C-alpha positions as semicolon CSV with decimal commas, in nm:
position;residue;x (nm);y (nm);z (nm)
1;X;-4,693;1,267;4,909
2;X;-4,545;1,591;4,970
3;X;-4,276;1,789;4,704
4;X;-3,964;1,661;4,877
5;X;-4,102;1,291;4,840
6;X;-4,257;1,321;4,467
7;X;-3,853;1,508;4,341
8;X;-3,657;1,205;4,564
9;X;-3,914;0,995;4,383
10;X;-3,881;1,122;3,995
11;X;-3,521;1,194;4,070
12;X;-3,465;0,780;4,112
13;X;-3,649;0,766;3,827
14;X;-3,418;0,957;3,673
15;X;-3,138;0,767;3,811
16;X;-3,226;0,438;3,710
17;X;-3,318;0,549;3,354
18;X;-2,989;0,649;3,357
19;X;-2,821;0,347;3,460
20;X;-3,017;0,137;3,237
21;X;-2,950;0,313;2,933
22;X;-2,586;0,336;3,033
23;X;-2,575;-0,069;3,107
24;X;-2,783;-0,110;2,749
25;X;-2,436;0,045;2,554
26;X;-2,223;-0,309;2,453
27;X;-1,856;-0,193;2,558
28;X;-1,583;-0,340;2,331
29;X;-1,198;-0,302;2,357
30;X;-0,893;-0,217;2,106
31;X;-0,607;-0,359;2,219
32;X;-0,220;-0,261;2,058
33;X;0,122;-0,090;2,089
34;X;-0,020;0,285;2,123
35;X;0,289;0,410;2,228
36;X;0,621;0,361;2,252
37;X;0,830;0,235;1,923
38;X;0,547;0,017;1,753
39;X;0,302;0,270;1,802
40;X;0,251;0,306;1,422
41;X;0,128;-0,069;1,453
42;X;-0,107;0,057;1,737
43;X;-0,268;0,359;1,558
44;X;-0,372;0,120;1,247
45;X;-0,549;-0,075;1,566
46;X;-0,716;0,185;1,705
47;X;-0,807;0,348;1,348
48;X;-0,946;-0,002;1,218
49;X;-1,154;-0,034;1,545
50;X;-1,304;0,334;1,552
51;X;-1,415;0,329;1,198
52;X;-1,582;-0,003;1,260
53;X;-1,712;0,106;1,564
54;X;-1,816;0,446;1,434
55;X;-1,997;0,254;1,072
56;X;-2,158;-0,014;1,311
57;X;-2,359;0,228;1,535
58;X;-2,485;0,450;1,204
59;X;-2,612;0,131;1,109
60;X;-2,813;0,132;1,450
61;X;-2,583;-0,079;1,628
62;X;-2,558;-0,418;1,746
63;X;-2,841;-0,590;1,892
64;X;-3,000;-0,252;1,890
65;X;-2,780;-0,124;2,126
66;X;-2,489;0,153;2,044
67;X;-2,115;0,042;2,082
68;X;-1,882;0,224;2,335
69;X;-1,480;0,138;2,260
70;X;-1,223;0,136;2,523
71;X;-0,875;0,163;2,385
72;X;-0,576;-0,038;2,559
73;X;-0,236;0,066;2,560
74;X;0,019;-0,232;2,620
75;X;0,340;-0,069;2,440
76;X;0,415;-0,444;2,327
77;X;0,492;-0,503;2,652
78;X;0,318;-0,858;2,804
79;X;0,332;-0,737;3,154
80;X;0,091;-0,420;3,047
81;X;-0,127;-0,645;2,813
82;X;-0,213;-0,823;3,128
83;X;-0,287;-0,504;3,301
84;X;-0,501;-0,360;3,011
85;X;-0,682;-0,693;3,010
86;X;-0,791;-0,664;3,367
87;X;-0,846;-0,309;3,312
88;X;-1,103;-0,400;3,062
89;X;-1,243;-0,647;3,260
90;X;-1,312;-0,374;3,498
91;X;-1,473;-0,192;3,238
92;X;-1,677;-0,460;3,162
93;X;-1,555;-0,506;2,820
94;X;-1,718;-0,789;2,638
95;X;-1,493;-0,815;2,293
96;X;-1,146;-0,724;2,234
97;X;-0,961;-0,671;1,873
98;X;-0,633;-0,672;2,003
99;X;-0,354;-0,711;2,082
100;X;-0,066;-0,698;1,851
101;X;0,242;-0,805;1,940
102;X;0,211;-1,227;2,006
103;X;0,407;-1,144;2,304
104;X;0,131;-0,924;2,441
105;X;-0,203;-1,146;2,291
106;X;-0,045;-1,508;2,441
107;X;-0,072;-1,338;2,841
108;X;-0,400;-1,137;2,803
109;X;-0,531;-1,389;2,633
110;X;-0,549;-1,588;2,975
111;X;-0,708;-1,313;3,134
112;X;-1,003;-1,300;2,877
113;X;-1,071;-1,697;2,911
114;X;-1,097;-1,707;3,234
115;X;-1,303;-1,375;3,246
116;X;-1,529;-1,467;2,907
117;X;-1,403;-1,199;2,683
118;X;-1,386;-1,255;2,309
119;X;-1,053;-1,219;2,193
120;X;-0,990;-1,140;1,830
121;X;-0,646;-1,055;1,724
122;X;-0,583;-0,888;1,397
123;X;-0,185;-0,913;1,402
124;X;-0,057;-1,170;1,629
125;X;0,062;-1,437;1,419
126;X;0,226;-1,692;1,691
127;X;0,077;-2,041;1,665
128;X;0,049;-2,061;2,037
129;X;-0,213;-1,774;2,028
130;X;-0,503;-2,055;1,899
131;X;-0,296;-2,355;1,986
132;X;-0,382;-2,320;2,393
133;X;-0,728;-2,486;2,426
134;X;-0,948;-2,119;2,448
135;X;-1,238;-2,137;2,332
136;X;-1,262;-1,758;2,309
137;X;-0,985;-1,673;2,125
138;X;-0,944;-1,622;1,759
139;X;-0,703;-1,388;1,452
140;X;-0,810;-1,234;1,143
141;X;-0,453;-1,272;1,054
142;X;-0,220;-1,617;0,946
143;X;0,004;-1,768;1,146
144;X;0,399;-1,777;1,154
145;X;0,368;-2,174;1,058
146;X;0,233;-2,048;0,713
147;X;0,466;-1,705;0,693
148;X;0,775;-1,883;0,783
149;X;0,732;-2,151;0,466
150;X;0,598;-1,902;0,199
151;X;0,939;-1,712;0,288
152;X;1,157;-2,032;0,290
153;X;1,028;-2,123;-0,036
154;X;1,067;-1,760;-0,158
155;X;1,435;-1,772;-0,073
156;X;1,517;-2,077;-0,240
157;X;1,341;-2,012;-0,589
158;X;1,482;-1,690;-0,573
159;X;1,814;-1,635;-0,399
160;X;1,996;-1,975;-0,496
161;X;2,382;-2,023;-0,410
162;X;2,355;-1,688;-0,165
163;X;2,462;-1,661;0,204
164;X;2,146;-1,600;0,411
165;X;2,163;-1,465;0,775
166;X;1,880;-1,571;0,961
167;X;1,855;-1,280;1,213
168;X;1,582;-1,286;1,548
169;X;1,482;-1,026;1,793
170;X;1,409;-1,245;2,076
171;X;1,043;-1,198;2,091
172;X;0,751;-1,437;2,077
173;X;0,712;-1,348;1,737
174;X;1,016;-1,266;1,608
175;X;1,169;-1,558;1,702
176;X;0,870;-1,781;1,603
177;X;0,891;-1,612;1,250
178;X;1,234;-1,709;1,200
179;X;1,266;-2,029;1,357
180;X;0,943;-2,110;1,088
181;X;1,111;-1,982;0,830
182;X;1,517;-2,147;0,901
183;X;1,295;-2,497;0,940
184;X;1,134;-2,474;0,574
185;X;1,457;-2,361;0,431
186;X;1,657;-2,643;0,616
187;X;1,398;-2,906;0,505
188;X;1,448;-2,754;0,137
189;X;1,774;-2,815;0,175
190;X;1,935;-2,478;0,224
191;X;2,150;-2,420;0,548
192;X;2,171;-2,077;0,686
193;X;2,536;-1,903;0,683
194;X;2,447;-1,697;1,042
195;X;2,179;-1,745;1,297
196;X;2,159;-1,445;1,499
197;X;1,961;-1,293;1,774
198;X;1,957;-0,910;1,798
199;X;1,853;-0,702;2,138
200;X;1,466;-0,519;1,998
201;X;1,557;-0,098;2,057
202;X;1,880;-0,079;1,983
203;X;2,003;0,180;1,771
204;X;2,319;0,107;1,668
205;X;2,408;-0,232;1,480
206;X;2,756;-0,193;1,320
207;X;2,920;-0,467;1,503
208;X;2,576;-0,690;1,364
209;X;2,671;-0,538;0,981
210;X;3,072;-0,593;1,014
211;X;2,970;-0,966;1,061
212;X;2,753;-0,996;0,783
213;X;2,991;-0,832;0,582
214;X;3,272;-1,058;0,710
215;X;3,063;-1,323;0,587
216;X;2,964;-1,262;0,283
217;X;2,621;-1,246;0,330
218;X;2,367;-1,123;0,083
219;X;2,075;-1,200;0,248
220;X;1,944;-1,092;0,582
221;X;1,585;-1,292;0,692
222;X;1,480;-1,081;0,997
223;X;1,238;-1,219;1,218
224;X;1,164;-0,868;1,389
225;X;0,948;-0,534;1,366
226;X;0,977;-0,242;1,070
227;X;1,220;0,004;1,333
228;X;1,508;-0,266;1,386
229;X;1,493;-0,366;0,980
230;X;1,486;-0,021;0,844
231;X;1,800;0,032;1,127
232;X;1,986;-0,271;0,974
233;X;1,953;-0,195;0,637
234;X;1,985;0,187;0,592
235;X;2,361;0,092;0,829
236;X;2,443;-0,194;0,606
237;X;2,442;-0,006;0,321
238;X;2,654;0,254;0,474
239;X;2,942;-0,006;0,543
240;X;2,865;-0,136;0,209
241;X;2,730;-0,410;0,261
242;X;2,540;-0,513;-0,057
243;X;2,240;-0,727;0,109
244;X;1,873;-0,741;0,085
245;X;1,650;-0,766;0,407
246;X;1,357;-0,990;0,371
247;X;1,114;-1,031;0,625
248;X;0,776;-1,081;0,794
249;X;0,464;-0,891;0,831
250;X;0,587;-0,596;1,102
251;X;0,696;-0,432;0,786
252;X;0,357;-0,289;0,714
253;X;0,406;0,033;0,864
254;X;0,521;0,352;0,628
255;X;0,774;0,415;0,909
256;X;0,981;0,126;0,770
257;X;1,059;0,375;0,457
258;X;1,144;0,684;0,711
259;X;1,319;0,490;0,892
260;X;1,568;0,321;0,603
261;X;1,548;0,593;0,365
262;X;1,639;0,464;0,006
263;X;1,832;0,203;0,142
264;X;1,509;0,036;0,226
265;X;1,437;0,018;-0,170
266;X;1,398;-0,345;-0,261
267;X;1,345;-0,483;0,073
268;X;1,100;-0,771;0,089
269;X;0,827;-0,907;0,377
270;X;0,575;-1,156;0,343
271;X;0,208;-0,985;0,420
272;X;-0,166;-1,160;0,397
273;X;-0,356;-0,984;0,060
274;X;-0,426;-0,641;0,124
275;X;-0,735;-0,632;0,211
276;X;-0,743;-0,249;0,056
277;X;-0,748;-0,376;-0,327
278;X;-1,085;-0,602;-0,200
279;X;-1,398;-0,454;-0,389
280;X;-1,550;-0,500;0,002
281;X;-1,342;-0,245;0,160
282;X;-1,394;0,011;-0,135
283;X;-1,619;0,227;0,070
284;X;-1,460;0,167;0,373
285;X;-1,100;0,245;0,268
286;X;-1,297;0,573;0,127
287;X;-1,349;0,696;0,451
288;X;-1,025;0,637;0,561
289;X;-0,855;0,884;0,279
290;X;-1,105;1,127;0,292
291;X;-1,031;1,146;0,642
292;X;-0,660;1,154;0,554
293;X;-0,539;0,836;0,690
294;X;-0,355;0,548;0,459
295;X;-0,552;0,183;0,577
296;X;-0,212;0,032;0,531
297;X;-0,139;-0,242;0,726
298;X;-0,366;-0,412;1,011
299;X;-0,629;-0,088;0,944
300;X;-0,816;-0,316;0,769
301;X;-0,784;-0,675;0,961
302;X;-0,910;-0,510;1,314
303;X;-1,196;-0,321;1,127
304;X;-1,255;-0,704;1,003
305;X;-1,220;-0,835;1,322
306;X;-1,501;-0,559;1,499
307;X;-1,719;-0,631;1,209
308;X;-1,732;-1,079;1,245
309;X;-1,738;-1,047;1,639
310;X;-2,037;-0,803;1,585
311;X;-2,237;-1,048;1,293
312;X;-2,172;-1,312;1,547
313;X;-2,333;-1,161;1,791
314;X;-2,654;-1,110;1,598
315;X;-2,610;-1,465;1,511
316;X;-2,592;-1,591;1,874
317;X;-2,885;-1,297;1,964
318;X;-2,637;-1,217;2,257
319;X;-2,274;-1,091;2,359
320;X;-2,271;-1,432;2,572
321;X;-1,914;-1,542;2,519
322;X;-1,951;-1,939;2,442
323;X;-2,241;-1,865;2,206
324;X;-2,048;-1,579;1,974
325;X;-1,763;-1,828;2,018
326;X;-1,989;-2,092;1,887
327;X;-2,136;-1,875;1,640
328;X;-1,773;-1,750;1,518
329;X;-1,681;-2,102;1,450
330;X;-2,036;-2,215;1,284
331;X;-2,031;-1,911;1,020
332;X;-1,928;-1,679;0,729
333;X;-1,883;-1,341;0,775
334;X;-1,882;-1,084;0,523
335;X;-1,591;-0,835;0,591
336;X;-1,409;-0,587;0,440
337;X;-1,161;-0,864;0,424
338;X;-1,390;-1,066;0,207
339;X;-1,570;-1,361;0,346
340;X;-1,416;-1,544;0,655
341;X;-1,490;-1,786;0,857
342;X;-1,303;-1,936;1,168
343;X;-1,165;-2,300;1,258
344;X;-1,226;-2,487;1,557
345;X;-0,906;-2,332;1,675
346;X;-1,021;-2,016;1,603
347;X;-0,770;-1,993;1,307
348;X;-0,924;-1,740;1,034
349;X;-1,046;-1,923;0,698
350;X;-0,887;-1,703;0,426
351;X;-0,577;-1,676;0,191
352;X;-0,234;-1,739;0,293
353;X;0,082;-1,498;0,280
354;X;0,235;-1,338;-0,032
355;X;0,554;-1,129;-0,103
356;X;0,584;-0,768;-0,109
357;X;0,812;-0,511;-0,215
358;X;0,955;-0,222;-0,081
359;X;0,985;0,082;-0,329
360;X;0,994;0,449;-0,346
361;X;0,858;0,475;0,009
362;X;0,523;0,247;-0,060
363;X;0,469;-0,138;-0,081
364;X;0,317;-0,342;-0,326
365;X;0,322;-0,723;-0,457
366;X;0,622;-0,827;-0,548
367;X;0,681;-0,923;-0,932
368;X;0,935;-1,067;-1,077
């Protein structure tokens, strides 16, 4: 063998150690809104799933092998969710957390079933999400069939004899959320004054405020994201109109209170338990501030997602899609979310909604 033949020989060697090593990393995907105005929501995505990502390999991996995360952005858009799904196809992405918006998570969730992807959404709260027959698709978060009556509820035991506006932004989940939440009040017995549907972007929504004004209302329900509620609120009490916004989840974002100023004091949103006051996340939500970063919102719920897709996985002894999907419906998982499991619908096993308050720029429980 002469010197040209033994380097073409060790440099194939070298080659394929290369490639083997490279196919041996498990490649995983975070999915969200990382630009455009949701972004916020996208960065607590991205955050959750590095962290995880980042404690999982210290912690020598899974299955031995290191994790690599490819981040997706679909600006809320379904459209680019579909394209980020067959981008990470491409990649040859075997686990998504992601996406966030329902509208985005419903279409790329068709893309990872019929490409065997496990899908687990931290945010997306549409029933549809779970209720289309995948076996591969699951959320760490509740659904807008358990928001929408915890609201309802809310309103009556608290807000009795007031006008409420039930206002919508048109999207799958804004207009899921309040639909859920105008049919528990209406089988409670309480008829909205206004059903409304707003255009999502907008910046300007006097002629939305002169009508609430004009009829009397006092309470607005918004089915919608933090940007159009602080909008609403912060220009409603500039009219003077004395009302109090109440809403859903997509007011977990600090930008709500830059966004409304003061005039977002007192606004109200149903939320899951944060996960941050859990004794399980303690040393987790330590990294987070000594890194400088607030695990507010869905931080926490895609850092839970990353961490049962990855205990599944050492269940199942393989990334295989139908046996982590097996073994995410056959187990518990202990999270930084506390212990979850997931139903055959891939519905996650763990407390409901509660109410939260807006004040002095943070959130908190509500109290009476």
């Amino acid at each position: 063998m002469n010197k040209f033949q033994t380097g073409l020989l060790a440099a194939t060697a070298a080659f394929a150690m290369g490639v083997g090593s490279a196919q041996a990393d498990i490649v995983v995907g975070v999915a969200g809104p990382m630009t455009g105005q949701y972004a916020s929501f996208g960065e607590q995505l991205a955050k959750g799933a590095e962290q995880a990502v980042k404690d999982i390999n210290a912690k020598g991996g899974v299955l031995g092998e290191k994790l690599v995360l490819k981040n997706g952005d679909d600006a809320c858009d379904p459209k680019q969710a579909v394209a980020v799904a067959n981008q990470f196809v491409n990649d040859k992405v075997v686990f998504v957390a992601g996406h966030f918006c329902s509208g985005s998570s419903i279409p790329a969730s068709a893309v990872y079933n019929e490409e065997g992807i496990v899908q687990i959404s931290p945010a997306s709260t549409n029933p549809k999400l779970t209720e289309q027959g995948f076996e591969n698709v699951f959320r760490t978060c509740g659904r807008d069939d358990q928001q929408g009556p915890t609201a309802g509820d809310f309103l009556k035991a608290h807000f009795p004899g007031q006008k409420i506006a039930i206002i919508h932004d048109k999207t799958a989940y804004g207009k899921g959320l309040a639909d859920e939440t105008k049919s528990a009040l209406n089988k409670a017995g309480v008829q909205e004054a206004l059903y409304e549907a707003i255009t999502a972007g907008e910046k300007d929504y006097s002629a939305l405020v002169t009508k609430l004004k004009n009829e009397g209302i006092k309470i607005i329900y918004l089915g919608g994201y933090h940007t159009e509620a602080g909008l609403i609120i912060r220009q409603a009490k500039q009219q003077g109109l004395d009302a109090r916004i109440v809403s859903g989840d997509a007011l977990v974002s600090s930008e709500f209170a830059s966004i409304s100023g003061p005039a977002g004091d007192g606004t109200l949103f149903t939320f899951s338990p944060d996960p941050r006051k859990n004794p399980e996340a303690a040393a987790v939500v330590k990294s987070f501030t000594d890194a400088g970063y607030n695990a507010e919102g869905y931080t926490l719920y895609t850092y839970g997602a990353v961490q049962a897709w990855a205990q599944a996985v050492e269940k199942a002894k393989s990334t295989d899609v139908e046996k982590v999907a097996q073994a995410l419906k056959s187990g518990q998982f202990s999270t930084v979310l506390g212990p979850i499991g997931f139903d055959a619908q891939g519905d996650v096993s763990a407390p409901g909604y509660v109410m939260y308050e807006w004040k002095d720029g943070n959130y908190d429980y509500y109290k009476d």
